[in-house]
Coordinates of C-alpha atoms in Angstrom, one line a residue:
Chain A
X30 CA -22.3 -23.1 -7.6
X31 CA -23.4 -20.4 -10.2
X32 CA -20.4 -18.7 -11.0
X33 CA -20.7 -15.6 -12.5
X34 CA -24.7 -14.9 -13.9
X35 CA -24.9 -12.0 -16.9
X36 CA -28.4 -11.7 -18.1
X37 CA -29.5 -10.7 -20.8
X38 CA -28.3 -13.3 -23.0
X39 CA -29.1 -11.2 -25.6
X40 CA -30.4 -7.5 -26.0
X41 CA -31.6 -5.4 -29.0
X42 CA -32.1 -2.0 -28.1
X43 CA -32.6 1.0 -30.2
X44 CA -30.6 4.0 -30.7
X45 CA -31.3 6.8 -27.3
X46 CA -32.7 4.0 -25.2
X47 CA -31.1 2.6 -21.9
X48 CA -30.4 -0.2 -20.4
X49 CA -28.8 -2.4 -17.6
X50 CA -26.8 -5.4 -17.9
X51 CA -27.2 -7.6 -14.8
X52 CA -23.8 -9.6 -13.5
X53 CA -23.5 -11.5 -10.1
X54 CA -21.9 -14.0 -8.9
X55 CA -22.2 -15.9 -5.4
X56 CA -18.6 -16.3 -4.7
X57 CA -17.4 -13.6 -2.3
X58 CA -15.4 -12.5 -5.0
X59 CA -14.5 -8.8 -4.6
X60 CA -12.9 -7.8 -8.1
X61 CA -15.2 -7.6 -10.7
X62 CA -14.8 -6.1 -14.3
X63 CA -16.7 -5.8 -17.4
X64 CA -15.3 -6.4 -20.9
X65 CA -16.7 -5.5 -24.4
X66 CA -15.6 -7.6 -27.3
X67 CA -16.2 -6.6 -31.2
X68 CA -16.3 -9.1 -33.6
X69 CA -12.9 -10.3 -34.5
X70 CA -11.1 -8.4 -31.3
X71 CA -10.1 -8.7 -28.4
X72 CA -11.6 -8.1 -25.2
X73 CA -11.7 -4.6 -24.2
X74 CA -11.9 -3.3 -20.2
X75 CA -14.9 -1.1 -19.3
X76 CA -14.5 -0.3 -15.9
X77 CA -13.8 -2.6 -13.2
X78 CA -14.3 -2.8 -9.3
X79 CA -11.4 -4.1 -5.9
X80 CA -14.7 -3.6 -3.7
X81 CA -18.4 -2.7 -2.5
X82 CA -18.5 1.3 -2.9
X83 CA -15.3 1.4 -5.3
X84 CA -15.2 1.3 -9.1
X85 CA -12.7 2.7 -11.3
X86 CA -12.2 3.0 -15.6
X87 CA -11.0 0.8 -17.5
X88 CA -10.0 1.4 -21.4
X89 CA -13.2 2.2 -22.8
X90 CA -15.5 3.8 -20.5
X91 CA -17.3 6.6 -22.2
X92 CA -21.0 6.3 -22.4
X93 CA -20.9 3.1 -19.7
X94 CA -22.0 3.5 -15.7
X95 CA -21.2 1.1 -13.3
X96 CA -21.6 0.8 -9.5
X97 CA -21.0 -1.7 -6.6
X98 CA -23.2 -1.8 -4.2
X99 CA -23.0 -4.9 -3.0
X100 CA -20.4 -7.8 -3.3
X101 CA -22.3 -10.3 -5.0
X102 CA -23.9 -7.7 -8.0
X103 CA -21.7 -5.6 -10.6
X104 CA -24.3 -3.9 -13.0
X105 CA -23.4 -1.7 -16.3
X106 CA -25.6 0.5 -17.6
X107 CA -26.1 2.0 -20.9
X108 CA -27.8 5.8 -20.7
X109 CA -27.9 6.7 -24.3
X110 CA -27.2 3.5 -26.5
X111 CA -25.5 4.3 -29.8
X112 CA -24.9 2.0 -32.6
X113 CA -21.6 1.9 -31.9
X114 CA -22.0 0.0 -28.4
X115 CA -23.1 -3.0 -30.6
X116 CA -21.2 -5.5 -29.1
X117 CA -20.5 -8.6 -26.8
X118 CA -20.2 -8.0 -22.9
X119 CA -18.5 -10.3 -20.7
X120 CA -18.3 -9.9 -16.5
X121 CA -16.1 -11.6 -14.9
X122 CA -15.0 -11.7 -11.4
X123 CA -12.1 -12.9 -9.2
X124 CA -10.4 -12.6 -5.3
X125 CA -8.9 -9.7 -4.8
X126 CA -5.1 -9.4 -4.0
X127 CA -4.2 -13.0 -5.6
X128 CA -3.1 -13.9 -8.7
X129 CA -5.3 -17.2 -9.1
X130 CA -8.3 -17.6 -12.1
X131 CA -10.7 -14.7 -12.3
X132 CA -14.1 -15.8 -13.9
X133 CA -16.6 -15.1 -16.5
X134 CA -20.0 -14.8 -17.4
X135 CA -21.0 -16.1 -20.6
X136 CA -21.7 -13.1 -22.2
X137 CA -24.5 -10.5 -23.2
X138 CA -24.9 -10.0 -27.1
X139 CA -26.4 -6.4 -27.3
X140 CA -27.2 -4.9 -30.7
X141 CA -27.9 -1.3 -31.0
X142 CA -30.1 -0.2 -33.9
Chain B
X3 CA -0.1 -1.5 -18.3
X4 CA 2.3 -3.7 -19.3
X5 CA 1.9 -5.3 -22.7
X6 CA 1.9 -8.7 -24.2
X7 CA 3.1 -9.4 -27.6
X8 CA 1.6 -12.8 -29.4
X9 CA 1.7 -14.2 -33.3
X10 CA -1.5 -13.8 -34.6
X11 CA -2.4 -17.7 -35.4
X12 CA -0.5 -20.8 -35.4
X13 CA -1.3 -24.2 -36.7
X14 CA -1.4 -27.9 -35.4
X15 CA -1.9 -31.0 -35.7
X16 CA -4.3 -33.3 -33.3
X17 CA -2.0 -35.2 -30.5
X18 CA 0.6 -33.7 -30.8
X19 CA 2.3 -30.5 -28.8
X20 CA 2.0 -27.3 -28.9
X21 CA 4.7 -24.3 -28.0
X22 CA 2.7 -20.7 -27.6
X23 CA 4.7 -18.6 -27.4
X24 CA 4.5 -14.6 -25.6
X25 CA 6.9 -11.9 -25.4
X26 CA 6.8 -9.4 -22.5
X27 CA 10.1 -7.4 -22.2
X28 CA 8.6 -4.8 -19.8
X29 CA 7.0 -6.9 -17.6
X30 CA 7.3 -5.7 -13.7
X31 CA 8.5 -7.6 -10.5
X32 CA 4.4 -7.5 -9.4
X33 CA 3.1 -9.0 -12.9
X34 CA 1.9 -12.4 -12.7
X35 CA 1.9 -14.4 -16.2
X36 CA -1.7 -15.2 -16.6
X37 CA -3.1 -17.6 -20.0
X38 CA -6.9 -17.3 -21.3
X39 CA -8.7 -18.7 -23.8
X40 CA -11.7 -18.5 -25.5
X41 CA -13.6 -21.0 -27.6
X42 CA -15.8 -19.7 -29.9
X43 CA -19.1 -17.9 -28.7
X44 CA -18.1 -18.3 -25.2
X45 CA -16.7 -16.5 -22.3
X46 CA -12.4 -16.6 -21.5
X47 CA -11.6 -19.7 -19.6
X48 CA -8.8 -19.4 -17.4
X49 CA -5.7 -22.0 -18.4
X50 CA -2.5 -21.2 -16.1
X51 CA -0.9 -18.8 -14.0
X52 CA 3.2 -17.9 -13.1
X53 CA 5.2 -15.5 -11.6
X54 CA 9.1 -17.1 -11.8
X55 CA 9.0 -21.0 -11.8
X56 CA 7.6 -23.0 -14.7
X57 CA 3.8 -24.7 -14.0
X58 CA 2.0 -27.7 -14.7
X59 CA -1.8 -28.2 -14.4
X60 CA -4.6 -30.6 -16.1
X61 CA -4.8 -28.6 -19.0
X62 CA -1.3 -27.2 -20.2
X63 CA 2.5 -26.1 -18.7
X64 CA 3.5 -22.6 -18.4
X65 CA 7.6 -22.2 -19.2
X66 CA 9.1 -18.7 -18.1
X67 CA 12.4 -17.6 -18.9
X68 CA 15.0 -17.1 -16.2
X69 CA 14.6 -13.1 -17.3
X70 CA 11.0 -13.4 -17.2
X71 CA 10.6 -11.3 -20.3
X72 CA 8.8 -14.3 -22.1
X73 CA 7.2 -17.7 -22.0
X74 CA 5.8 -20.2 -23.6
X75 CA 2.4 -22.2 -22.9
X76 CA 2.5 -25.6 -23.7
X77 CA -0.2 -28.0 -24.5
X78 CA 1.0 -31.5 -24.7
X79 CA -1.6 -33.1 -27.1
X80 CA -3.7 -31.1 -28.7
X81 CA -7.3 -31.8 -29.7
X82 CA -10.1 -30.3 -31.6
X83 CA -11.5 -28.9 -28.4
X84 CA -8.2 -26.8 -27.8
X85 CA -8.4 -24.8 -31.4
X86 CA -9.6 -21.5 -29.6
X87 CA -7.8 -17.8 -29.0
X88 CA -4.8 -18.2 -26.4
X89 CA -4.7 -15.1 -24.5
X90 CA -1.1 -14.2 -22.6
X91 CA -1.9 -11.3 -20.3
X92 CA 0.1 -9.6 -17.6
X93 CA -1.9 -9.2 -14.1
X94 CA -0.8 -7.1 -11.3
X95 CA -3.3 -7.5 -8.7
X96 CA -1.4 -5.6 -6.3
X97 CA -1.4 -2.6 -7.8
X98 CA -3.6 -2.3 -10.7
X99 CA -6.5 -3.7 -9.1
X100 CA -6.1 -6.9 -10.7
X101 CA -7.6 -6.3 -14.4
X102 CA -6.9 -8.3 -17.0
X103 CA -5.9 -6.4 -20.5
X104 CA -6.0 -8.4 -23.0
X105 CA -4.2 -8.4 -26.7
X106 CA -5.0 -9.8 -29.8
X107 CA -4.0 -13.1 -28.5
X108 CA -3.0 -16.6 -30.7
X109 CA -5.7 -17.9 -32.7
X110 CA -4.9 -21.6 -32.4
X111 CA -6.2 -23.9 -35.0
X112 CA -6.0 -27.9 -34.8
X113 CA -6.0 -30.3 -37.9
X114 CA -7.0 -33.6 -37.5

């Protein structure tokens, strides 16, 4: 059992480019969320998905896509990196409509230069 | 979203117990009392969950006042494995799609 799969592990990327990070995870979860964390903070919400077909915002969406095609994949993608989306990315994933553990991937460190 | 309120660190010492606490006074009849943490360069774990009645798993004991407007994670015997960040996070998965927003949190740190 996988859990939940980021990759990259690790990402330099330079100012303008894009990029996707990958999550999935093979257990027929249907929430799935992405986080950003800056050195020191907390982890911030991106944007988040209940479903296939159906995403929403989370705190800090600007300059971040996301869609959900499928069950199993949850991808976020940069269009124009900027320095200031130097960060850590976490996915994470849980059943929807229950209150029990939701789970995460074990990060993508991207830097932006 | 309902917020969590948490001291920024707290120290112990190895074996013995620890008392986190978290204060949510506007917490809803829907919000489930969810605890993370994260050890350093890794992903949140998840530690315990509650809604009214105090918990006990493998890892710690959630205690939630009769009000419900705080509680208190518990690890009985702290080791050097547990000094991580102790997130206390409200989760509504009925109506807010289930996301987790997270604080500041505890930075725990244990002294052998």
């Amino acid at each position: 059992n996988a859990g939940v799969t980021q990759t990259p592990k690790f990402q330099v990327l330079k100012t303008g480019q894009s990029m996707t990070l990958q999550c999935a995870q093979d257990m027929n979860h249907e929430y799935m969320s992405w986080y950003r964390q800056d050195p020191g903070m907390g982890l911030r919400l991106i944007h988040y998905s209940v479903g296939a077909g159906i995403t929403d915002q989370g705190e800090v969406p600007n300059g971040y896509n996301v869609s959900r095609s499928t069950t199993e994949d949850f991808p976020l993608r940069l269009l124009s990196a900027a320095p200031s989306q130097t960060s850590v990315y976490f996915c994470a994933s849980s059943y929807g409509r229950s209150p029990t553990e939701a789970f995460f991937g074990q990060g993508t460190r991207l830097t932006v230069v | 979203d309902a917020k969590t309120t948490q001291p920024n660190s707290m120290e112990s010492n190895e074996e013995e117990p620890v008392h986190l606490p978290c204060n949510h006074s506007t917490i809803s009849g829907t919000d489930y009392i969810h605890w993370y943490r994260q050890l350093p360069s890794q992903g949140p774990e998840y530690v315990i969950h509650g809604l009214t009645s105090n918990v006990n798993n493998r890892m710690a004991s959630l205690a939630i006042a009769e009000d419900r407007k705080s509680s208190t994670l518990i690890l009985h015997r702290a080791t050097l494995r547990d000094a991580a960040v102790y997130y206390c996070i409200l989760r509504d998965v009925y109506n807010q799609g289930g996301k987790l927003i997270f604080g500041q949190g505890t930075e725990l740190s244990v002294k052998p």
